[in-house]
CSV table of C-alpha atoms and ligand atoms in Angstrom, one decimal:
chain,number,residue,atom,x,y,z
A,273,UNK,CA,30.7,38.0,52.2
A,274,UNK,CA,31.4,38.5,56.1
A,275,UNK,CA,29.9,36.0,57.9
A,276,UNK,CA,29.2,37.8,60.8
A,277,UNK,CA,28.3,41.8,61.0
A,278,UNK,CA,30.7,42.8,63.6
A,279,UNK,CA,29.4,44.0,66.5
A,280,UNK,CA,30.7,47.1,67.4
A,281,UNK,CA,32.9,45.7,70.3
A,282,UNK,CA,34.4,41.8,70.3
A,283,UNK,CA,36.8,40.1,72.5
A,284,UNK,CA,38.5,36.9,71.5
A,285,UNK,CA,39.9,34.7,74.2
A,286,UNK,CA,42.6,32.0,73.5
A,287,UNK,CA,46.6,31.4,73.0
A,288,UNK,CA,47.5,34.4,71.7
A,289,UNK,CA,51.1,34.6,69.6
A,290,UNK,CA,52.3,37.9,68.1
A,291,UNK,CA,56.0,38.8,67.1
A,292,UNK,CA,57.7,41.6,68.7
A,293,UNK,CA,60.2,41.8,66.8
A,294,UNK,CA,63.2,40.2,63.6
A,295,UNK,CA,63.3,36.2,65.4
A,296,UNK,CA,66.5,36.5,62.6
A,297,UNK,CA,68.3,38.1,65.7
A,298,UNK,CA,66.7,37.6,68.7
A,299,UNK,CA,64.4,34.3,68.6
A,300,UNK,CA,62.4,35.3,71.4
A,301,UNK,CA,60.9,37.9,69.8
A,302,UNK,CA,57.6,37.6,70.4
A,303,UNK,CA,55.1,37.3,73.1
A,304,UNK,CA,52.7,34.5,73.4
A,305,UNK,CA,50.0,34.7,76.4
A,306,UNK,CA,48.7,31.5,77.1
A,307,UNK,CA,45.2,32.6,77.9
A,308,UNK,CA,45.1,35.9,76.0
A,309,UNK,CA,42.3,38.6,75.1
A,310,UNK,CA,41.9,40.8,72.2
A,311,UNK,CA,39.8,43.7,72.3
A,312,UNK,CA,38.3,45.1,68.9
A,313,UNK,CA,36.2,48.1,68.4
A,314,UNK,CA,35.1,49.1,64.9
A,315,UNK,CA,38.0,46.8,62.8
A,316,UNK,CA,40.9,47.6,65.5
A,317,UNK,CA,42.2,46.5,68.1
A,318,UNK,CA,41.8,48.5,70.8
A,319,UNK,CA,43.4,46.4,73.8
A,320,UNK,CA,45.5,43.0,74.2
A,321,UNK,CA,46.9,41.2,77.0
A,322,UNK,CA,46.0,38.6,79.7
A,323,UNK,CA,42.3,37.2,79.8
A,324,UNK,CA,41.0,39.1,83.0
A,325,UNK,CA,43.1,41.9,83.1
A,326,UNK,CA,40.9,44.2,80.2
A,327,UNK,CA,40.2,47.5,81.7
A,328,UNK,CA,36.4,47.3,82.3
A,329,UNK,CA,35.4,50.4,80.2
A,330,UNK,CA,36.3,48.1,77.1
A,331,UNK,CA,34.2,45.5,78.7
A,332,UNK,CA,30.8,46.8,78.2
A,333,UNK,CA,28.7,45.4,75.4
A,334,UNK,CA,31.3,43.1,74.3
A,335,UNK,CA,30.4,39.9,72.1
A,336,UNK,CA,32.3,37.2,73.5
A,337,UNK,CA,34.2,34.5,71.0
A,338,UNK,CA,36.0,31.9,73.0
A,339,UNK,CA,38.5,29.6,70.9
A,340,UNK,CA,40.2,28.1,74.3
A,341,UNK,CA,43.2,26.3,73.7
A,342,UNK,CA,43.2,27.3,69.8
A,343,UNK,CA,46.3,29.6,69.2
A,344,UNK,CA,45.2,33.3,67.6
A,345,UNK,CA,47.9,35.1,65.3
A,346,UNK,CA,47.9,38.0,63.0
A,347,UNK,CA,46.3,37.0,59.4
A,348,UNK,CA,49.0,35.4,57.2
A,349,UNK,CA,50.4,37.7,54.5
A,350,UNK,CA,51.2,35.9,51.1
A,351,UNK,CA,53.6,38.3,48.7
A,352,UNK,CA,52.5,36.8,45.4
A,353,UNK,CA,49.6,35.4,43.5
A,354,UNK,CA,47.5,35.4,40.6
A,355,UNK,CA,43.9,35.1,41.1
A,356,UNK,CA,43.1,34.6,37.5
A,357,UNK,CA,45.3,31.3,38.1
A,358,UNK,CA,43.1,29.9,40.5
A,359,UNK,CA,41.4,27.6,37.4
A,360,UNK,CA,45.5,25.7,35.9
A,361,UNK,CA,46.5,25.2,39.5
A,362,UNK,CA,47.9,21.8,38.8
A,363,UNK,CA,48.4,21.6,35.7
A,364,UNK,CA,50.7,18.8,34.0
A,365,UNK,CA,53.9,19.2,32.6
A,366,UNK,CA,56.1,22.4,31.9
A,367,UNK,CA,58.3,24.7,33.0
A,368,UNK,CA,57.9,28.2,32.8
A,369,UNK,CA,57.6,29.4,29.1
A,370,UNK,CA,55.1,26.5,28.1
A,371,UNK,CA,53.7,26.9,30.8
A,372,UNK,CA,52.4,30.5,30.1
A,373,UNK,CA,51.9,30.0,26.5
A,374,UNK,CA,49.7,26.4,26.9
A,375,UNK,CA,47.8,26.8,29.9
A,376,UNK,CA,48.3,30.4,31.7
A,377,UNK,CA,47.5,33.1,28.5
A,378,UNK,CA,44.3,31.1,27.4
A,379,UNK,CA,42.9,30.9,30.9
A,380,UNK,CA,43.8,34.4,31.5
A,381,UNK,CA,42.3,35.5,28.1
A,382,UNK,CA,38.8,34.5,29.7
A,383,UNK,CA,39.0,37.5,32.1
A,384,UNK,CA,37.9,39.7,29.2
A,385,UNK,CA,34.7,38.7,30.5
A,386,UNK,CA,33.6,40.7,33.9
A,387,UNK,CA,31.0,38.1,35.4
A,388,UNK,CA,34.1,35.4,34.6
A,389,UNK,CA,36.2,37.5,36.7
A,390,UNK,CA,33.9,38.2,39.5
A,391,UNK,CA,32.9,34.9,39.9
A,392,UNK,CA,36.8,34.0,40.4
A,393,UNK,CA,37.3,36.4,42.3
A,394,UNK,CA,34.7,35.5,44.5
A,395,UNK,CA,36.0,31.6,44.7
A,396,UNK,CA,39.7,33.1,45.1
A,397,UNK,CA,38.6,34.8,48.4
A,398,UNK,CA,36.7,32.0,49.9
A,399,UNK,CA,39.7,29.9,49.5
A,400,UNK,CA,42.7,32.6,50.5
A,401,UNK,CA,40.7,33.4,53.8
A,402,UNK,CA,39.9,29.8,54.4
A,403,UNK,CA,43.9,29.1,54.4
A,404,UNK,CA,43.7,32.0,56.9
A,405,UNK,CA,45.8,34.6,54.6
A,406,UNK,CA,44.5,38.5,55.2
A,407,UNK,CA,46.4,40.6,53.0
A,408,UNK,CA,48.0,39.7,49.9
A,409,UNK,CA,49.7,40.8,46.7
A,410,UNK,CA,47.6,39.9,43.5
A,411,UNK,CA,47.9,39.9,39.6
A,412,UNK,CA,44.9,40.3,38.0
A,413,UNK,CA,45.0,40.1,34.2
A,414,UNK,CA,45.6,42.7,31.1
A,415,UNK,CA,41.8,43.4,31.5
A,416,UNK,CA,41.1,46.9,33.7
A,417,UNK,CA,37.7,44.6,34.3
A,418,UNK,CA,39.4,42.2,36.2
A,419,UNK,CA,41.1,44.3,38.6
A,420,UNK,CA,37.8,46.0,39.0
A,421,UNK,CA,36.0,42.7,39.8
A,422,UNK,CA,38.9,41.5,42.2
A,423,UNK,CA,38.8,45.3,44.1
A,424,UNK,CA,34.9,45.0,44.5
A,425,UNK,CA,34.8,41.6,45.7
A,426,UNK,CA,37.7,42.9,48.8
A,427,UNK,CA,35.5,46.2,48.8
A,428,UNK,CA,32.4,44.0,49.7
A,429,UNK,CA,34.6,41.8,52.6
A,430,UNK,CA,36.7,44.9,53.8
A,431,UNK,CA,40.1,43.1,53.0
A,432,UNK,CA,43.7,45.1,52.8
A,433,UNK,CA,44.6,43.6,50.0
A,434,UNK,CA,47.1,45.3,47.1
A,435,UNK,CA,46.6,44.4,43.5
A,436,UNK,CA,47.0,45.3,40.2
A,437,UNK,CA,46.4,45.2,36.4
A,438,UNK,CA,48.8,43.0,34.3
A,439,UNK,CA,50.7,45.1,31.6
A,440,UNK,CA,52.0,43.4,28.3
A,441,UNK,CA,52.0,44.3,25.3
A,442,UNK,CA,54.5,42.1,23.3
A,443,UNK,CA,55.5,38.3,23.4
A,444,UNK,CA,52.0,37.3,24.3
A,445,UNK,CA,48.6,36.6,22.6
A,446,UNK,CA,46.6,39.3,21.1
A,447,UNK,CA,44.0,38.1,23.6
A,448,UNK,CA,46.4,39.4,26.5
A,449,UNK,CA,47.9,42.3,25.4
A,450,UNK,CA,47.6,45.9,25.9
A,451,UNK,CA,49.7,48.5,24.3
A,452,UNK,CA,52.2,51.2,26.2
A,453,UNK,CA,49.7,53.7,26.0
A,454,UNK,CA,46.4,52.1,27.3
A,455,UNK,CA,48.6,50.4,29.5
A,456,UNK,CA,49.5,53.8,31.0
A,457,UNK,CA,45.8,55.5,30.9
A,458,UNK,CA,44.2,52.2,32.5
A,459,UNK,CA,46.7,51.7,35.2
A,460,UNK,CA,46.2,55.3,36.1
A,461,UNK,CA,42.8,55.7,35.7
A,462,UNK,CA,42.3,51.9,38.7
A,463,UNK,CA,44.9,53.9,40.8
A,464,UNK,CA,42.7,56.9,41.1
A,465,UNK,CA,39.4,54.8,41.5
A,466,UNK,CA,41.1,52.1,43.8
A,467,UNK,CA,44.1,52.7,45.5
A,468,UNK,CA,43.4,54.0,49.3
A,469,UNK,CA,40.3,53.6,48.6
A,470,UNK,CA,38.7,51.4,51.6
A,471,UNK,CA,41.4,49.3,52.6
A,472,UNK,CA,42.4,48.6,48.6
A,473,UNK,CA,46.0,49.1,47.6
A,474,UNK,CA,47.3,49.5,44.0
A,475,UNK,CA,50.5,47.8,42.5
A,476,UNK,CA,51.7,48.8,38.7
A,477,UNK,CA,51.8,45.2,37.4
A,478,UNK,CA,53.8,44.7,34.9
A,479,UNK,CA,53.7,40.7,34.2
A,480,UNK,CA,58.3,40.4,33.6
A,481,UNK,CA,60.5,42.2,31.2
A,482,UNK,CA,60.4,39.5,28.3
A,483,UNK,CA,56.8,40.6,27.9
A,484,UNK,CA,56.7,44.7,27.7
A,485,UNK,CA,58.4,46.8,25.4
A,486,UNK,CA,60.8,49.6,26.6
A,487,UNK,CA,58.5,52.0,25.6
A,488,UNK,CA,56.3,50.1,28.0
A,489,UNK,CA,58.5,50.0,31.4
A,490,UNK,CA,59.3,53.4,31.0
A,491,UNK,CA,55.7,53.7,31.5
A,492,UNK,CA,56.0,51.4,34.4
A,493,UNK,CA,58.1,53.5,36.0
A,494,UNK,CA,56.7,56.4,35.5
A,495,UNK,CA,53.9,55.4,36.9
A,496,UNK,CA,55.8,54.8,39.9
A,497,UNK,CA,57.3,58.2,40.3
A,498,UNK,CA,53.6,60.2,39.6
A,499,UNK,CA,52.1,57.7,42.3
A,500,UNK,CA,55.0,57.3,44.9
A,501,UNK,CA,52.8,55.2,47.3
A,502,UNK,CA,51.9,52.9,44.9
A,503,UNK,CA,53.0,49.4,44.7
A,504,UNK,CA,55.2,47.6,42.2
A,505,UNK,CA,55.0,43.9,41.5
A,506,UNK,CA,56.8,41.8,38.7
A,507,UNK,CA,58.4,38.4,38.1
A,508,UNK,CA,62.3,38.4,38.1
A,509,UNK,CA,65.1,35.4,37.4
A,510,UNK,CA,62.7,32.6,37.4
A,511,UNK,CA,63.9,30.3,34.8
A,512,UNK,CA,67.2,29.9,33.0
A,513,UNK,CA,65.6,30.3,29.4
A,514,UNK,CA,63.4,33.1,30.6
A,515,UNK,CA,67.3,34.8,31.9
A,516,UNK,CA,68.3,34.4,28.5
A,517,UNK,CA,65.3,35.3,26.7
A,518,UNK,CA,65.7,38.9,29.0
A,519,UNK,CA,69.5,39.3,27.9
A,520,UNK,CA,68.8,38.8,24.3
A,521,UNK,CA,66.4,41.3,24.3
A,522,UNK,CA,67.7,43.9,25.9
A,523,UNK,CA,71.5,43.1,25.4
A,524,UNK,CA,72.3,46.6,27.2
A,525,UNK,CA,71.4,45.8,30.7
A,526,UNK,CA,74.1,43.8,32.8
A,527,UNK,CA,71.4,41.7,34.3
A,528,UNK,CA,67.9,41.0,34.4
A,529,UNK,CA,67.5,42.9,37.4
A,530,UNK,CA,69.0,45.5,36.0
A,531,UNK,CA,66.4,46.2,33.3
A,532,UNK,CA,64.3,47.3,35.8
A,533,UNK,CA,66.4,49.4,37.2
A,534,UNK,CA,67.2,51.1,33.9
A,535,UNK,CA,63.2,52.2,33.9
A,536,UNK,CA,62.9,53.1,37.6
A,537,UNK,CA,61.2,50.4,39.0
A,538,UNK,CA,63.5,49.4,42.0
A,539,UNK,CA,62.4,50.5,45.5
A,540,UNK,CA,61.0,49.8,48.8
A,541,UNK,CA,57.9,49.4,47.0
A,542,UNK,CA,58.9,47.0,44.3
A,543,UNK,CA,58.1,42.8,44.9
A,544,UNK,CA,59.8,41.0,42.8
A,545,UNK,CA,58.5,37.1,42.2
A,546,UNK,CA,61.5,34.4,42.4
A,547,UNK,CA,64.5,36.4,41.8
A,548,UNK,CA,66.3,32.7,41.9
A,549,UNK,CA,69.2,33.2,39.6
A,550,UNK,CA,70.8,36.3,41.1
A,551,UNK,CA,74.8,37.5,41.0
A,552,UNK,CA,76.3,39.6,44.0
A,553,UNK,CA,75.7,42.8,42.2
A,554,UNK,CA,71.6,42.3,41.7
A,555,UNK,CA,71.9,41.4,45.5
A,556,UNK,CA,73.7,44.5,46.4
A,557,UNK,CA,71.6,46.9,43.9
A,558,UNK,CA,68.4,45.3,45.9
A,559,UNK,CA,69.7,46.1,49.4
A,560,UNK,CA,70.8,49.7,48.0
A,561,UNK,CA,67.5,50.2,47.0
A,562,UNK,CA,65.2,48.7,49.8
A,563,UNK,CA,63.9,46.2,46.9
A,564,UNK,CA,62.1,43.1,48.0
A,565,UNK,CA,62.5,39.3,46.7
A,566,UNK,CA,59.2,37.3,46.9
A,567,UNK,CA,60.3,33.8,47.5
A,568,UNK,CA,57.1,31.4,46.0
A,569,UNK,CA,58.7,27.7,47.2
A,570,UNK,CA,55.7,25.6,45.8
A,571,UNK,CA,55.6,27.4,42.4
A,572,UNK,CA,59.5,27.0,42.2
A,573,UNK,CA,59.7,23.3,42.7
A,574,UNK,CA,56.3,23.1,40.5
A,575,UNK,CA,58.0,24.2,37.8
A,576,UNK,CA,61.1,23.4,38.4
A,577,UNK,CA,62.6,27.0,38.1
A,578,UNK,CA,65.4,26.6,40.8
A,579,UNK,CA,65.9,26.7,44.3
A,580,UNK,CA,65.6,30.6,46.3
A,581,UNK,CA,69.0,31.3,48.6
A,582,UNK,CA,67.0,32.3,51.1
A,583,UNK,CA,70.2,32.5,54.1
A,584,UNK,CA,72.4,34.5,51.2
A,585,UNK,CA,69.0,36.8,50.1
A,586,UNK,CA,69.2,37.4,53.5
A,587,UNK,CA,73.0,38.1,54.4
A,588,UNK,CA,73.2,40.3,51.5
A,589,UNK,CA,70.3,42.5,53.6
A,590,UNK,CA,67.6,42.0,51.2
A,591,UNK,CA,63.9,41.8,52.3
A,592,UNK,CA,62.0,38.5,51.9
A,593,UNK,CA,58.8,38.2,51.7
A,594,UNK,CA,57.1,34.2,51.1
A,595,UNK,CA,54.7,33.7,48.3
A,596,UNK,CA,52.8,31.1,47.0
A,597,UNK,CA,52.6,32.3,43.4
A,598,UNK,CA,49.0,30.1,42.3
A,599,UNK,CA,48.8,28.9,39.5
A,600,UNK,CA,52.4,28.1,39.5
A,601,UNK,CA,52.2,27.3,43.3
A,602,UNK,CA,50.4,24.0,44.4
A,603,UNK,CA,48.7,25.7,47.4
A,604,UNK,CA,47.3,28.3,48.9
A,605,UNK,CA,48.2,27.4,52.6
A,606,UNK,CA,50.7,29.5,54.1
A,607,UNK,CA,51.6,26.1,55.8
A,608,UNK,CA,52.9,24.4,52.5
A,609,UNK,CA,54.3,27.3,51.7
A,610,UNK,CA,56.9,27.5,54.8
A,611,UNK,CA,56.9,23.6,54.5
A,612,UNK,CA,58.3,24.2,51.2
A,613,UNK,CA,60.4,27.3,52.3
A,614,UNK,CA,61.9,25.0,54.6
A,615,UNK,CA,62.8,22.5,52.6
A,616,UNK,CA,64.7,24.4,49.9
A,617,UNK,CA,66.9,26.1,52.7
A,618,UNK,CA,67.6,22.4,54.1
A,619,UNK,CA,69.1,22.2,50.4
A,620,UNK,CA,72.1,24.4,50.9
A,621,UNK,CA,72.1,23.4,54.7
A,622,UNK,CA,70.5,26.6,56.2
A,623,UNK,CA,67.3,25.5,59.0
A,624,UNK,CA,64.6,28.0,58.6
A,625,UNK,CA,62.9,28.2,62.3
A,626,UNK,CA,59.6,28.0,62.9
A,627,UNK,CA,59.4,31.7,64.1
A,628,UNK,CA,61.2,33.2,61.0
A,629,UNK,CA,58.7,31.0,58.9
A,630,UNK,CA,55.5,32.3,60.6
A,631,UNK,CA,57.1,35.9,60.9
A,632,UNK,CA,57.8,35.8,57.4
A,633,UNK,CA,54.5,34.9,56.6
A,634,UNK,CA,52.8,37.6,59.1
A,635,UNK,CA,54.6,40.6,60.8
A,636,UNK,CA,57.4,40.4,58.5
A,637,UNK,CA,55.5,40.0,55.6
A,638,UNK,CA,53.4,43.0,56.8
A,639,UNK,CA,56.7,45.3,57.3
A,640,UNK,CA,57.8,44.2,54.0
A,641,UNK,CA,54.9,45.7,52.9
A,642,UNK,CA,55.7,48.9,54.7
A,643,UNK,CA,52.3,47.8,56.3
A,644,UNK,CA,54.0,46.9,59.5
A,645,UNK,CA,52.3,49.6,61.7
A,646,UNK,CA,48.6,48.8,60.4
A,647,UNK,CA,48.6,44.9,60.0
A,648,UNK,CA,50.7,42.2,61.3
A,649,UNK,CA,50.6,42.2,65.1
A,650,UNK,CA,47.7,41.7,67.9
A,651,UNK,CA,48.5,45.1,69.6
A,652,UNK,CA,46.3,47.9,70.0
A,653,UNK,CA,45.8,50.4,66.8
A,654,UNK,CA,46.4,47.4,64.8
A,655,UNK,CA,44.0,46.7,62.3
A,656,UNK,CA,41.9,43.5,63.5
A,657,UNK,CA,42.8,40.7,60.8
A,658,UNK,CA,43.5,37.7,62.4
A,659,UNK,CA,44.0,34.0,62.1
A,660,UNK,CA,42.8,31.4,64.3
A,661,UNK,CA,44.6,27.9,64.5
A,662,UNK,CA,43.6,25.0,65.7
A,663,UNK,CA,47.0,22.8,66.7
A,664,UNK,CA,44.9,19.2,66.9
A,665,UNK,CA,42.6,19.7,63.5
A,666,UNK,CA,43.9,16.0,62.6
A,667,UNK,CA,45.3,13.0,64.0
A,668,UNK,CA,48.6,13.2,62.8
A,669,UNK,CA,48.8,16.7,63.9
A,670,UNK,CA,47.4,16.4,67.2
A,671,UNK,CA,49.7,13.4,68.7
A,672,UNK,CA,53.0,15.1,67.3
A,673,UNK,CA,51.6,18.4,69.1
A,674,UNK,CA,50.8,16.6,72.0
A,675,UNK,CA,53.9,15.7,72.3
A,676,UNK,CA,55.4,19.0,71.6
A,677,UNK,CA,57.5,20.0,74.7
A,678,UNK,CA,57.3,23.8,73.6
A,679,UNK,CA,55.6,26.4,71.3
A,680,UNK,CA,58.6,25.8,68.6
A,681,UNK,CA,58.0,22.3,68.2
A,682,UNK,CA,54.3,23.1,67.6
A,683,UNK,CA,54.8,25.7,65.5
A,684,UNK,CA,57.2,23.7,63.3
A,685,UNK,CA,54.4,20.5,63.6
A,686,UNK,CA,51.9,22.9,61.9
A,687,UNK,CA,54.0,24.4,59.2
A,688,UNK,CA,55.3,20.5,58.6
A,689,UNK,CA,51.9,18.9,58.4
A,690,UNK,CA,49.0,21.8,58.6
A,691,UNK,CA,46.3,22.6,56.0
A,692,UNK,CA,43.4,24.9,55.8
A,693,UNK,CA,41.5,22.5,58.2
A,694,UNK,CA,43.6,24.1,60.9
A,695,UNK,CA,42.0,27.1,60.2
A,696,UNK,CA,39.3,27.2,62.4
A,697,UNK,CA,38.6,31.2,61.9
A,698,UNK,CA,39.6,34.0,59.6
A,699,UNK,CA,38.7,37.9,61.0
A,700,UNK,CA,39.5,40.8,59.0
A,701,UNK,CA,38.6,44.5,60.3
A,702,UNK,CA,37.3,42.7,63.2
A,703,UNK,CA,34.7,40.8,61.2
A,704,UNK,CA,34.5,36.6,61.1
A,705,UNK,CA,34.9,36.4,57.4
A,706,UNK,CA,35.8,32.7,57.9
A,707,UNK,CA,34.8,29.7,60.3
A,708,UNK,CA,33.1,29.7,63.3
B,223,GUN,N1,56.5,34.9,34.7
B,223,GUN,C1,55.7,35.7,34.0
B,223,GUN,N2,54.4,35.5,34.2
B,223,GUN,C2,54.4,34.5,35.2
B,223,GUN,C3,53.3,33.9,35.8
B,223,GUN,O1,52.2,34.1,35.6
B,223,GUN,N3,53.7,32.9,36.8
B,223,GUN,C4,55.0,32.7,37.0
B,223,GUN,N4,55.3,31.8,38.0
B,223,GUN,N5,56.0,33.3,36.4
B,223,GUN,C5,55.7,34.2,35.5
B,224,ZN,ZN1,53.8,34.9,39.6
């Protein structure tokens, strides 16, 4: 629940940082204001700049909230989660396919049950907008009654978030199945009753190809082409068995990829989880078709699927967007998810900067989104969901930061050693829905 009602003008005082622009080619692309002001009227942002300089016809009326030295960003984005997972975060000792089968299906099995699924969904909010994260992409389960519960509980806060329904209907427990058909007539009937409706987005959710039938994916895609502004969000190339598992079962396709793009699910609209084990020609057929790799570092290492090519995603002009894919992630921080981003790239001895980690994980998450002119940046018309951070929250942090000589070295301190104590306040549509 917000914290706060809004009040129908707020001005936030503090270091403001907001990106300008791709730091990939220009790393100065982005203006921080050392004692900034944001001006929000009814969820937007109607005015930022320098503190002192607002034009005083904003002014009047305004309810002041002062976070002084603490360092105000747009709301992180993460590209890929499961908020039925919330409950086997952390849990011992498999890799992907065991990992569904033991400790993922059973849990998800519970969201039959809708107080079950509210009640996560409640706990699954608390917790992504105390790590500061705004808008984010989200499995729910085969059960229409969990994406229900999930869209009322970000109805209720006034989130942008995009979700969707898991479909399945082979390879998986009776208890998490649907079939082609209700697949089809469920999906449709939560796109009419959710999507654009409040800030509530809709993705067609089916869970990976091992796990739907043909007839299924055709369905999938379908969907896609009578709903053109919905989302699409699926797992691809995680796991070597799970590669094989795909190739043996539909021996026509030349890749994995490419059995979704044999049922029309490619697109500017399409996140795909992982996509680790990729060849040149999946690359290219992404680029070609404005597809988008969610990279999920925590869940990767977790469960030891393989490490992302972030630098050679990105050379072959693919969009990345960072994920932390719980229950197969460790964490719902943004920050251990770019501390983990950065690590893999260390492994094939590309640097990921500080401002491509935090642009990933805000304005270029956003644009990724095709979200990038409503969320993502502190600039008037913007939608007001923001993060506050504080850069001393613990000792460790605060005498590398005090010791930081600019805003990259801080930035880089807090993605290195930062948790959701460094969140001191979450706002979305203008409303403190975290913190103080
Ligand atoms: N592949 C298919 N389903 C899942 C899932 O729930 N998590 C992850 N990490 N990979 C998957
Ligand atoms: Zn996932």
């Amino acid at each position: 629940m917000p914290i706060d009602n809004p009040a129908s003008r707020i001005r936030l005082t503090g270091r403001t940082l907001t990106f300008t622009g791709d730091p990939r080619d220009d790393a100065d692309a982005y203006r921080y204001t050392e004692k900034g002001s944001i001006l929000i009227e009814d969820g937007k942002i109607v005015w930022a700049g320098q503190a002192g300089e607002e034009p005083a016809a904003l002014m009047a009326g305004v309810e002041h909230h002062e976070y002084g030295n603490d360092l105000i960003l747009p709301g992180f984005v993460d590209g890929h989660l499961h908020y039925p997972q919330i409950g086997v975060i952390a849990s011992f000792g498999t890799q992907l396919l065991d990992w569904l089968e033991t400790y993922t299906f059973p849990e998800e099995a519970r969201f039959a049950d809708q107080k079950y699924a509210a009640e996560t969904a409640k706990l699954f909010l608390d917790l992504l907008l105390s790590n500061g994260t705004t808008t984010a992409a989200v499995f729910c389960t085969v059960h229409p009654q969990s994406a229900d519960a999930f869209f009322e509980e970000c109805s209720a806060r006034n989130l942008r978030m995009i979700a969707g329904k898991i479909l399945m209907d082979r390879n998986a427990p009776d208890t998490v199945t649907d079939t082609a058909q209700s697949g089809y007539e469920d999906t449709k009937a939560l796109i009419e009753k959710w999507h654009g409706t409040g800030r509530n987005l809709y993705a067609v959710t089916p869970r990976f190809a091992p796990t739907s039938t043909p007839e299924q994916l055709q369905v999938c895609g379908s969907l896609m082409s009578e709903f053109p502004s919905v989302y699409l969000q699926s797992h691809l190339s995680e796991n070597t068995d799970e590669v094989r598992w795909v190739s043996d079962l539909f021996p026509e396709a030349r890749s994995y990829q490419d059995v979704y793009a044999r049922y029309g699910m490619l697109g500017p609209r399409s996140l795909f989880g992982h996509a680790i084990h990729m060849d040149e020609a999946d690359l290219a057929q992404a680029a070609e078709t404005g597809t988008k790799f969610v990279h999920c570092p925590t869940s990767n290492l977790f469960i030891g699927s393989g490490l992302f090519r972030m630098k050679e995603t990105w050379d072959a002009n693919v969009d990345v967007l960072l994920g932390s894919d719980v229950g197969g992630g460790t964490s719902l921080s943004p920050f251990a998810t770019m501390k983990a981003a950065y690590e893999i790239a260390q492994f094939s001895g590309y640097s990921l900067t500080p401002e491509q980690a935090f642009w990933l994980s805000t304005t270029g998450g956003a644009e990724a989104l095709s979200l990038g002119e409503r969320i993502g940046r502190l600039e008037k018309g913007y939608e007001a969901d923001l993060v506050v951070l504080d850069s001393r929250s613990t000792d460790i942090i605060r005498q590398r930061t005090d010791r930081a000589e600019n805003l990259r070295e801080e930035l880089f301190a807090l993605m290195i050693l930062a948790d959701e104590r460094a969140v001191r306040a979450t706002y979305a549509a203008g409303c403190r829905v975290h913190g103080t």
